[in-house]
Coordinates of C-alpha atoms and ligand atoms in Angstrom, one line a residue:
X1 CA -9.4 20.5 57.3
X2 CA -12.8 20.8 57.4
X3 CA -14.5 20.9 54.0
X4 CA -16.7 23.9 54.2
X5 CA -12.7 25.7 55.4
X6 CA -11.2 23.7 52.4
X7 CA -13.6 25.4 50.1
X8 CA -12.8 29.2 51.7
X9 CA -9.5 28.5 51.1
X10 CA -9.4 27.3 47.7
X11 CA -11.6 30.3 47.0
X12 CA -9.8 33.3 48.6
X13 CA -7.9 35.8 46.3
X14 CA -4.4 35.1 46.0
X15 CA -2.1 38.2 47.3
X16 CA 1.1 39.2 46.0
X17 CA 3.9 39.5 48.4
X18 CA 6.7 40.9 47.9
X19 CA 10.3 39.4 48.8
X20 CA 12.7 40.5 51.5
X21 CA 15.7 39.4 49.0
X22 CA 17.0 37.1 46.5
X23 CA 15.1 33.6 46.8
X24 CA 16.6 31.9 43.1
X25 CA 13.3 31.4 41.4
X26 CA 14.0 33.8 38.8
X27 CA 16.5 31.3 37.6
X28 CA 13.8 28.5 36.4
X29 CA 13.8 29.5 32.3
X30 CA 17.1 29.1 32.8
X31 CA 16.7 25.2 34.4
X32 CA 14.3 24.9 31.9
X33 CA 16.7 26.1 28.8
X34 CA 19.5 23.9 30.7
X35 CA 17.4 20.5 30.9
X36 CA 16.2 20.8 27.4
X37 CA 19.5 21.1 25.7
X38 CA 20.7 18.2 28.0
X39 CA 18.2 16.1 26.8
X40 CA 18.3 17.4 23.1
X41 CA 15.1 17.6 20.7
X42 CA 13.7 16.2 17.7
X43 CA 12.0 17.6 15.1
X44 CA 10.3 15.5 12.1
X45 CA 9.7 17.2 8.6
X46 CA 7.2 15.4 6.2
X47 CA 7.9 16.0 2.6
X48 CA 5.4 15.7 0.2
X49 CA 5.8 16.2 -3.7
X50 CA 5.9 14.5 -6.9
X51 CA 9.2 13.0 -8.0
X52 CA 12.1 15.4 -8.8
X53 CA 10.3 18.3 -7.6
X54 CA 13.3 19.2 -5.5
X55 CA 12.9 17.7 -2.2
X56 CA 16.2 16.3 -1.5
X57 CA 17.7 19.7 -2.7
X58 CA 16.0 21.8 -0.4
X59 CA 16.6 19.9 3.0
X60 CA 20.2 19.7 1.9
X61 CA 20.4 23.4 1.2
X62 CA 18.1 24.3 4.5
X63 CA 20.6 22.1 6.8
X64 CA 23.4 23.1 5.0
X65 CA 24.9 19.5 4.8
X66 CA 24.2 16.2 2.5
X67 CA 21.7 13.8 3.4
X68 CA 21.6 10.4 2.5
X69 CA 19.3 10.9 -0.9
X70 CA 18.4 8.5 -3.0
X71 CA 16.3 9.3 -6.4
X72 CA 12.5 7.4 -6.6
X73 CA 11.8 5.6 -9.2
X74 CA 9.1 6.7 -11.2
X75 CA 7.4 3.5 -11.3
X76 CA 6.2 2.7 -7.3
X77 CA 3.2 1.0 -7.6
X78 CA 2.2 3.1 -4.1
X79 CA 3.2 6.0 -2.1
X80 CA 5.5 4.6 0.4
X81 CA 6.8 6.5 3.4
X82 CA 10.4 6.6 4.0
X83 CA 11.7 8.4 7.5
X84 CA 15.0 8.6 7.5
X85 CA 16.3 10.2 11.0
X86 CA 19.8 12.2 11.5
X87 CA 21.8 13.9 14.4
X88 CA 22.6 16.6 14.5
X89 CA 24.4 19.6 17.0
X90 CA 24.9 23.1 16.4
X91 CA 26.8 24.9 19.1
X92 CA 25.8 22.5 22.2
X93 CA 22.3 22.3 21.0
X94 CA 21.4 18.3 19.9
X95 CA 18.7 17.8 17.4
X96 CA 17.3 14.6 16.2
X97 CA 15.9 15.3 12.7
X98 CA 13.5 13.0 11.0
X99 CA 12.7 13.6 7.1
X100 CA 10.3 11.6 5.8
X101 CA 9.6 11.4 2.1
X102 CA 6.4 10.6 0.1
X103 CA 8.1 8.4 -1.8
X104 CA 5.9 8.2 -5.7
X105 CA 3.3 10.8 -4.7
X106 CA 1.6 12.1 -7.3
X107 CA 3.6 9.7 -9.8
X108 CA 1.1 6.7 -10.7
X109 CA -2.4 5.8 -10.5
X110 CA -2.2 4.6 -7.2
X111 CA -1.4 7.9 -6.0
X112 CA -3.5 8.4 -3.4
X113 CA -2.7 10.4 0.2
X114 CA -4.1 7.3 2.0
X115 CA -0.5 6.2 2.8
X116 CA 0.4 9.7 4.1
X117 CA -2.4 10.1 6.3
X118 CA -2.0 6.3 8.0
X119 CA 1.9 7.4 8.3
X120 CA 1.0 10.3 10.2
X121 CA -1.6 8.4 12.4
X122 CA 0.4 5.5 13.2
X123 CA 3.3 8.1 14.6
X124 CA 0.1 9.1 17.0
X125 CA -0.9 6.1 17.9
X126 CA 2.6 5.3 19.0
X127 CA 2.8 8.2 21.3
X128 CA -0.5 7.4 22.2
X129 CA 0.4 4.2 23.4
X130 CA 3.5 5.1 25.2
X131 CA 1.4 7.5 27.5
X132 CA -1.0 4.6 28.2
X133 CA 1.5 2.5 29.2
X134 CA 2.1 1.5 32.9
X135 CA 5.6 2.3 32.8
X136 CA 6.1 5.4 30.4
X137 CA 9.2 6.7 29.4
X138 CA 8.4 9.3 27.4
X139 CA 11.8 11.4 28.5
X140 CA 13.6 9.4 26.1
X141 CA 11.1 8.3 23.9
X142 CA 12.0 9.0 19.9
X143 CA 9.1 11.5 19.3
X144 CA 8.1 10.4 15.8
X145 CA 5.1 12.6 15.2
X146 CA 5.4 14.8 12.6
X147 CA 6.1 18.2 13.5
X148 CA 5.9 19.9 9.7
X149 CA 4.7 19.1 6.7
X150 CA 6.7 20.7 3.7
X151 CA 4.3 20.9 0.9
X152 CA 6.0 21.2 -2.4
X153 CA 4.1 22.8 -5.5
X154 CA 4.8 22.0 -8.8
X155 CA 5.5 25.9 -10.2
X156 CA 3.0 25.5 -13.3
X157 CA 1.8 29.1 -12.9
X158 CA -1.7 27.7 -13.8
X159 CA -3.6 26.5 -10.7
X160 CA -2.9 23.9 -7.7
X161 CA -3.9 20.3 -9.1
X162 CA -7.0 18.3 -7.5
X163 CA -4.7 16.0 -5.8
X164 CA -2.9 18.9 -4.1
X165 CA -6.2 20.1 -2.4
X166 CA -7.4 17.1 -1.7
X167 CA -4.8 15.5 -0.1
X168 CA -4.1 19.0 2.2
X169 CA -7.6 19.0 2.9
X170 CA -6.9 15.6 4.3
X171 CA -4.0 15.8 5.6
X172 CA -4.6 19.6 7.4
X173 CA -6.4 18.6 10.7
X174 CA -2.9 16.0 11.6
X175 CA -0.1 17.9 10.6
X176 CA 1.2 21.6 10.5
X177 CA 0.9 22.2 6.3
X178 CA 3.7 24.7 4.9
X179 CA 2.9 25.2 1.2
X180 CA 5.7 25.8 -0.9
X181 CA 6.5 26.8 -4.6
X182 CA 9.0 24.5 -5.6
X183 CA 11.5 25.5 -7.9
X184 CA 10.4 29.1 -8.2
X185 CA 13.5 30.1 -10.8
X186 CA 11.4 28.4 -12.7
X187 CA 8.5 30.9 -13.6
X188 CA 8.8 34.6 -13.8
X189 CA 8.4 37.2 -11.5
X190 CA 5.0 38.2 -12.4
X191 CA 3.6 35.0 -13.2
X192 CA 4.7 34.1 -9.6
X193 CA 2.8 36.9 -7.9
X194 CA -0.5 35.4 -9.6
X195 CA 0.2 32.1 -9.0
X196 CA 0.7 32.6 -5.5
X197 CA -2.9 34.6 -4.9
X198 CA -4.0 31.8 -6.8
X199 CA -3.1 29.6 -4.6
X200 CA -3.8 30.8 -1.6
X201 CA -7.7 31.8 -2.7
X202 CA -7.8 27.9 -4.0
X203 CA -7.2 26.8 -0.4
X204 CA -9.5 29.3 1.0
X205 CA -12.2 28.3 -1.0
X206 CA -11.5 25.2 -0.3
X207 CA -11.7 25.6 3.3
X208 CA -7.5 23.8 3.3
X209 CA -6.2 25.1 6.8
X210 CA -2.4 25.8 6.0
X211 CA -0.3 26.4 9.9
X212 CA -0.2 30.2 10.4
X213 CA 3.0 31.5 11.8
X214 CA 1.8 32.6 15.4
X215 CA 1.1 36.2 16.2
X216 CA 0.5 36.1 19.8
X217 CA 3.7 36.1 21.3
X218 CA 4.8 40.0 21.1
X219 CA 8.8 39.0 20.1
X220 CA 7.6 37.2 17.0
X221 CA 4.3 38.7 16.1
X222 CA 4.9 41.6 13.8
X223 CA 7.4 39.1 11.6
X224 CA 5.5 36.5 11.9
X225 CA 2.7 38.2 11.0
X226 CA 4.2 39.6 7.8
X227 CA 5.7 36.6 6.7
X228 CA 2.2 35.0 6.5
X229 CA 1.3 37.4 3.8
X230 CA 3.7 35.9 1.8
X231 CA 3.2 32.4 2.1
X232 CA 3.2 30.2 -0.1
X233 CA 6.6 30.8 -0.1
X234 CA 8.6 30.5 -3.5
X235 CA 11.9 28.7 -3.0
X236 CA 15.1 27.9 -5.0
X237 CA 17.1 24.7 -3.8
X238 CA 20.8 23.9 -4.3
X239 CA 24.3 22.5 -3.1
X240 CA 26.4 24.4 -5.4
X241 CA 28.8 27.2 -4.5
X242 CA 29.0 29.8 -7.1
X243 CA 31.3 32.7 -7.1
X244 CA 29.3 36.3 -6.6
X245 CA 31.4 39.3 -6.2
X246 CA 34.7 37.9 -4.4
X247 CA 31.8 35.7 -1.9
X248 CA 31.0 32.2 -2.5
X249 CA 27.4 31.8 -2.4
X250 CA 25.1 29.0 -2.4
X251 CA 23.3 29.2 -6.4
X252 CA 21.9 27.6 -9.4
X253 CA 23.8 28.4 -12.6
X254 CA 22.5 29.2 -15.7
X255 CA 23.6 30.9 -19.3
X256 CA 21.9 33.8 -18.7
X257 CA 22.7 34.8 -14.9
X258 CA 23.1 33.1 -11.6
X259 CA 19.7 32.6 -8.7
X260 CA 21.1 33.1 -5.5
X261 CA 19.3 30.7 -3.1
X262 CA 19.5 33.3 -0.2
X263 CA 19.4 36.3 -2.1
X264 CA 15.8 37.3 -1.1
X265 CA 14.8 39.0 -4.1
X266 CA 15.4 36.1 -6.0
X267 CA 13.5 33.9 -3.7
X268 CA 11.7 33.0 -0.4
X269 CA 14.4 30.3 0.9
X270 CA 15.5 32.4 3.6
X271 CA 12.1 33.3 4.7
X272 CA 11.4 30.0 4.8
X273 CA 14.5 29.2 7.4
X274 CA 13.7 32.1 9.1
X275 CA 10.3 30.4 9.5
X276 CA 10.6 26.8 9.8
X277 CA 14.0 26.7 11.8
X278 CA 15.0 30.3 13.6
X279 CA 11.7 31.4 14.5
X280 CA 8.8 28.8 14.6
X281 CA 10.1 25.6 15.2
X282 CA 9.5 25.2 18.9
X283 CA 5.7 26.5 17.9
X284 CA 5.6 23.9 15.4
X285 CA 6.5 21.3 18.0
X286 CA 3.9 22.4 20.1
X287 CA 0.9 22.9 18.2
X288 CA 1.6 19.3 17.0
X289 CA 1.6 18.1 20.3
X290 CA -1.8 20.4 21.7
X291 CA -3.2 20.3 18.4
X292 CA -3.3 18.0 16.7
X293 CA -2.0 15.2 18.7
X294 CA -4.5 16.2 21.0
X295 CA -7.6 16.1 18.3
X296 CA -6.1 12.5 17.0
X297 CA -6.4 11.3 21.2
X298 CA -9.7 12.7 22.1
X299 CA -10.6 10.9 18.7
X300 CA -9.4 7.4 19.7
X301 CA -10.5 7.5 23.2
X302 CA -14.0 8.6 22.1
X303 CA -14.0 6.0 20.0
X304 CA -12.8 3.8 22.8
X305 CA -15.4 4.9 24.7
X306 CA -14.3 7.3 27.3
X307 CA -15.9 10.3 27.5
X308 CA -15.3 13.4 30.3
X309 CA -18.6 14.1 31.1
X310 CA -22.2 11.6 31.4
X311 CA -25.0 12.3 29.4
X312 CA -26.0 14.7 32.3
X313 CA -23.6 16.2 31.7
X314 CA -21.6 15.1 34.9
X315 CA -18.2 14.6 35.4
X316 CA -17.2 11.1 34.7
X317 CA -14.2 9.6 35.9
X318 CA -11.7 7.1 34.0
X319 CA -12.7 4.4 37.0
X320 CA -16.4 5.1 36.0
X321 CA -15.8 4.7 32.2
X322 CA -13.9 1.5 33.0
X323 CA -16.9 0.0 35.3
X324 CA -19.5 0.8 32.2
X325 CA -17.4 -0.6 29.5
X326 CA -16.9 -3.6 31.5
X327 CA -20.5 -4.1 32.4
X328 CA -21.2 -3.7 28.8
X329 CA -18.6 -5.8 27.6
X330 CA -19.5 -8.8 29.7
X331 CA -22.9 -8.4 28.9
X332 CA -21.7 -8.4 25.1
X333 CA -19.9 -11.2 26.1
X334 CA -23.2 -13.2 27.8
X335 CA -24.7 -12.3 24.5
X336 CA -22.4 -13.7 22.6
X337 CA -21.8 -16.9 24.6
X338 CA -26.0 -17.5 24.6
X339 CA -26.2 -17.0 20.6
X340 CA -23.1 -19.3 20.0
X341 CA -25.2 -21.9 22.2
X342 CA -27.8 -21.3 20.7
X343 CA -26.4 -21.5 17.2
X344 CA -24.5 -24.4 18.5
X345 CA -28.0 -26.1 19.6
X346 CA -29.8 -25.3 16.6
X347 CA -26.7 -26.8 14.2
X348 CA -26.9 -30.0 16.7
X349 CA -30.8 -30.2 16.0
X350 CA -29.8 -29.7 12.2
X351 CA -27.5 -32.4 12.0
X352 CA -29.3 -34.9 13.8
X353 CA -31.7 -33.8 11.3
X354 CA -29.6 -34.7 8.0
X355 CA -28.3 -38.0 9.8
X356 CA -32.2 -39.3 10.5
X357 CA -32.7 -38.8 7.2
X358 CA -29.3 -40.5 5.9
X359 CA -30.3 -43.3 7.9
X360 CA -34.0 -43.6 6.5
X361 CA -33.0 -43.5 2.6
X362 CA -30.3 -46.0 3.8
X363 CA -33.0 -48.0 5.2
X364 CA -35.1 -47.7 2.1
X365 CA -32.1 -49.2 -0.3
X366 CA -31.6 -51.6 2.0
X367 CA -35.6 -53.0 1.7
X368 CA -35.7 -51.9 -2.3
X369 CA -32.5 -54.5 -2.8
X370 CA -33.7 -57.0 -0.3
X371 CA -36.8 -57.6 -2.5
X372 CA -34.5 -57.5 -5.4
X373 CA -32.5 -60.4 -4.1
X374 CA -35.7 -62.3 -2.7
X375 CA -37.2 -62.4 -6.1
X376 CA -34.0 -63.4 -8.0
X377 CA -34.1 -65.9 -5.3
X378 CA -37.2 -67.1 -6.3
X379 CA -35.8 -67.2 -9.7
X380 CA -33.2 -69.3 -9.4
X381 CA -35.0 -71.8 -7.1
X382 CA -37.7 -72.2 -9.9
X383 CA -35.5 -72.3 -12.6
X384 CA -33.4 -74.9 -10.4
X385 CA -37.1 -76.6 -9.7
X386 CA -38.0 -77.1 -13.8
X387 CA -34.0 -78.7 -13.9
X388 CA -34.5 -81.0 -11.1
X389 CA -38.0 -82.1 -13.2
X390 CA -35.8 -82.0 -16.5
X391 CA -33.2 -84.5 -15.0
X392 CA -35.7 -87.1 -13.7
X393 CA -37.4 -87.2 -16.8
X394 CA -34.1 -88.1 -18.8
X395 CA -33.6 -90.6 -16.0
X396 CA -36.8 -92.2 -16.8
X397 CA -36.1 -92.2 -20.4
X398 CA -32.8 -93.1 -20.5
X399 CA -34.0 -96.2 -18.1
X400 CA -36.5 -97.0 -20.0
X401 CA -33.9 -96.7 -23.3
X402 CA -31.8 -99.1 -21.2
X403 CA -34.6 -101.7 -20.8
X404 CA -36.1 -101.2 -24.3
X405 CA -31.7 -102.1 -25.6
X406 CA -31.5 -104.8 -23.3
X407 CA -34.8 -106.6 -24.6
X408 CA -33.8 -105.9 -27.8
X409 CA -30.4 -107.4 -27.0
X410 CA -32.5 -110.4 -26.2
X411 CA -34.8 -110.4 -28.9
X412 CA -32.2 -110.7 -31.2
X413 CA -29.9 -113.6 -29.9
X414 CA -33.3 -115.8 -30.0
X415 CA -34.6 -114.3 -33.6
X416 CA -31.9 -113.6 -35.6
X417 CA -34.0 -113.3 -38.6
X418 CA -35.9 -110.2 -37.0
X419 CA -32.0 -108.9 -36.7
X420 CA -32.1 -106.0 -39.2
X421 CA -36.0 -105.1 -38.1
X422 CA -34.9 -104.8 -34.3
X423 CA -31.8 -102.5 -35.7
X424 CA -33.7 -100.4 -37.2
X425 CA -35.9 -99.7 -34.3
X426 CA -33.0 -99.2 -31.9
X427 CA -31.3 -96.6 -34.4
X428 CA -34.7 -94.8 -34.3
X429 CA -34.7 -94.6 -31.1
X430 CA -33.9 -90.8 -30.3
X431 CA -30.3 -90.1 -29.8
X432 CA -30.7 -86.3 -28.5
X433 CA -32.1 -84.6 -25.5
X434 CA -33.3 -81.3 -25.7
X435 CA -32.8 -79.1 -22.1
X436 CA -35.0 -76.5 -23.8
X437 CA -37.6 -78.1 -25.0
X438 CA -37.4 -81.3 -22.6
X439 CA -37.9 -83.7 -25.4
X440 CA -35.4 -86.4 -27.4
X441 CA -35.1 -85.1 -30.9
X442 CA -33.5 -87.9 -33.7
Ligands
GTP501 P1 12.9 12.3 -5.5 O1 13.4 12.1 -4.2 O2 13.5 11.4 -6.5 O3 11.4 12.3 -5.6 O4 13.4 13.7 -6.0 P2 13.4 15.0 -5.2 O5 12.1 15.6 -5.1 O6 14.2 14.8 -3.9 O7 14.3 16.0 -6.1 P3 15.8 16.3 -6.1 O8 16.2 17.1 -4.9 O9 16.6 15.0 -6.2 O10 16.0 17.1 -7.4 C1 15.7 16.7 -8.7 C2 16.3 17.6 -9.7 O11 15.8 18.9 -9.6 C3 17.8 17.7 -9.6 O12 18.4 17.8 -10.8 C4 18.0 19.1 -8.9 O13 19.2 19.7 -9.2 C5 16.8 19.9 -9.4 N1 16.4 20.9 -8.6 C6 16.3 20.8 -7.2 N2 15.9 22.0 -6.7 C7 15.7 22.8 -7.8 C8 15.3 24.2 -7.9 O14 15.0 24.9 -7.0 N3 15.3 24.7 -9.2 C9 15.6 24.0 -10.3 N4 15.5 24.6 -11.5 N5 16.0 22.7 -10.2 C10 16.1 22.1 -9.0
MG502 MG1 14.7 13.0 -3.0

């Protein structure tokens, strides 16, 4: 087709037609309903709140079963993240359901949400790289992402703390934030009201975006829309059965009357499972996924480097972004190579350097110690001169000592008279030699 034809084409209205019978097509929701509960889903629920505020309690009471719990310690030296995952069926409907815990938020110095937010990003990144893959599977890839973040408020009646803002603030452009009033049988009725307008003009001021129950799809809007008003809701949590009327009903006990955890006037729990589970969860699902999964991959690929459009604003395609960065990168790379060389050169030029001079203060020892030696050389072969001197001259004496006792000897065998004279002499004669003066001493 000619291109100028393709263009007509694409442009002409579309018409409705009407059929002549039954085609089937009507029946696709229904393939659609049909594959999804074959292939089951999974929803992931984030709680956050200090120790003992009732977390375990709630998701017990909101599934209606026990989940392996097991009490923090109040001494974590950081916020650790703790998914534990579950299945679960009800009717023929599969669910995989994640809860992960802050596990010693809000309990020690190290409190901080930093551990929350790189949970939540690391889920991200793991999609993230499954769709980058080659080979994908993401049909039976275990969605980790975190679909809901149950934010539990300690029920002080006061105001929200600084570390509750700050970490939703934080934490509200990755995750769908439900705020919730934990253990609301704990404050009165009135005190509740104001602590919940409280509490929702603290997060307006301080611009916290909390998820907002949709109220664009016509079935759910008018409830939805009401139940928003009454966010954040106020919720009761327990296991126990207690006896109301000839019913059984799930309740916290207490000397002065019974709270009824789906009694509505007594709290918001069943608004809340209207919310999170009967109504909103497949919304919940989704704005995760085009949301803010969505925010978190245009992030990382920006930061990557791709981008849709050139700075002409033209369309740029994946192949073009790939050619750039890996013109860029090689050039990087060139760059790199020449100032390693150079670097390499320059330490070369350096060392040569250092071993030049080495080499000339070795030198200079060497010539400083050889004059050393020469002159104790001289030393010694003048000193060894004066002995040599010193020895002849005892030789001479000592011959001339031998010829003076030898005439004597004579002398006195012819003049035997002159004996005692002669004796005398030869006694005197000097009968020590002195190496440091060089003379005989008597
Ligand atoms: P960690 O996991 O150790 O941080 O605690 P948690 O937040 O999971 O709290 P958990 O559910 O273990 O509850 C702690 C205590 O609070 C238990 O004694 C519960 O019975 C009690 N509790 C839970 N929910 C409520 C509630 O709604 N009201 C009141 N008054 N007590 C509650
Ligand atoms: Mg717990």
């Amino acid at each position: 087709m000619a291109a100028t034809e393709l263009e007509r084409f694409s442009n002409e209205e579309k018409r409705s037609l009407s059929l002549g019978g039954h085609v089937g097509f009507d029946s696709l929701p229904d393939q659609l309903v049909s594959k999804s509960v074959t292939q089951g889903f999974s929803f992931n629920i984030l709680c956050v709140g200090e120790t003992g505020i009732g977390k375990s309690t709630l998701m017990n009471t909101l599934f209606n079963t026990t989940f392996e719990t097991e009490e923090a310690s109040h001494y974590e030296s950081a916020v650790r993240l703790r998914p534990r995952t579950y299945d679960l069926q009800e009717s023929n409907v599969h669910l995989k359901l994640t809860i992960v815990d802050a596990v010693g938020f809000g309990d020690q110095i190290n409190k901080d949400e930093r551990p929350i937010v790189e949970y939540i990003d690391t889920q991200f990144e793991n999609y993230l790289q499954e769709e980058l893959k080659i080979r994908r599977s993401l049909f039976n890839y275990h969605d980790t992402r975190i679909h809901v973040c149950l934010y539990f408020i300690t029920p002080t009646g006061h105001s929200l703390k600084s570390l509750d803002l700050v970490t939703m603030k934080k934490l509200d452009s990755k995750v769908n934030i439900i705020p919730i009033i934990a253990k609301a049988d704990t404050i009165s009725k009135s005190e509740l009201h104001k602590f919940k307008i409280k509490i929702m003009s603290e997060l307006v001021s301080n611009g916290v975006q909390i998820y907002q129950f949709p109220t664009d799809d016509e079935a759910v809007a008018e409830i939805n829309s009401v139940m928003n008003a009454h966010l954040p809701f106020a919720v009761v949590g327990s296991t126990e059965e207690v006896k109301v009327g000839n019913k059984l009903v799930r309740a916290r006990q207490y000397p002065w009357g019974v709270v009824q955890v789906e009694n509505e006037s007594h709290c918001d729990f069943v608004k809340l499972r209207e919310m999170l589970i009967r109504v909103n969860m497949e919304d919940l699902r989704e704005q995760t996924h085009t949301r803010h999964y969505e925010l978190y991959r245009r992030c990382k690929l920006e930061e990557m480097g791709f981008k849709d459009t050139d700075p002409d604003s033209q369309p740029f395609s994946l192949q073009e972004t790939y050619e750039t960065k890996r013109k860029e990168f090689l050039s990087e790379l060139q760059r790199k190579e020449e100032e390693m060389r150079q670097m390499f050169v320059n330490k070369v030029k350096e060392t040569e350097a250092e071993l030049k001079e080495k080499e000339r203060e070795l030198h200079e020892k060497f010539e400083h110690l050889k004059r050393i030696h020469q002159e104790e050389k001289r030393k010694v072969e003048e000193k060894r001169r004066e002995l040599e001197e010193e020895m002849n001259m005892f030789n001479r004496r000592k011959v001339a000592v031998e010829t003076l006792q030898s005439q004597s000897l004579q002398a006195t065998s012819q003049q035997p008279l002159k004996k005692d004279k002669d004796k005398k002499n030869f006694f005197s004669l000097p009968s020590a030699y002195s190496i440091t003066t060089g003379r005989y001493v008597n």
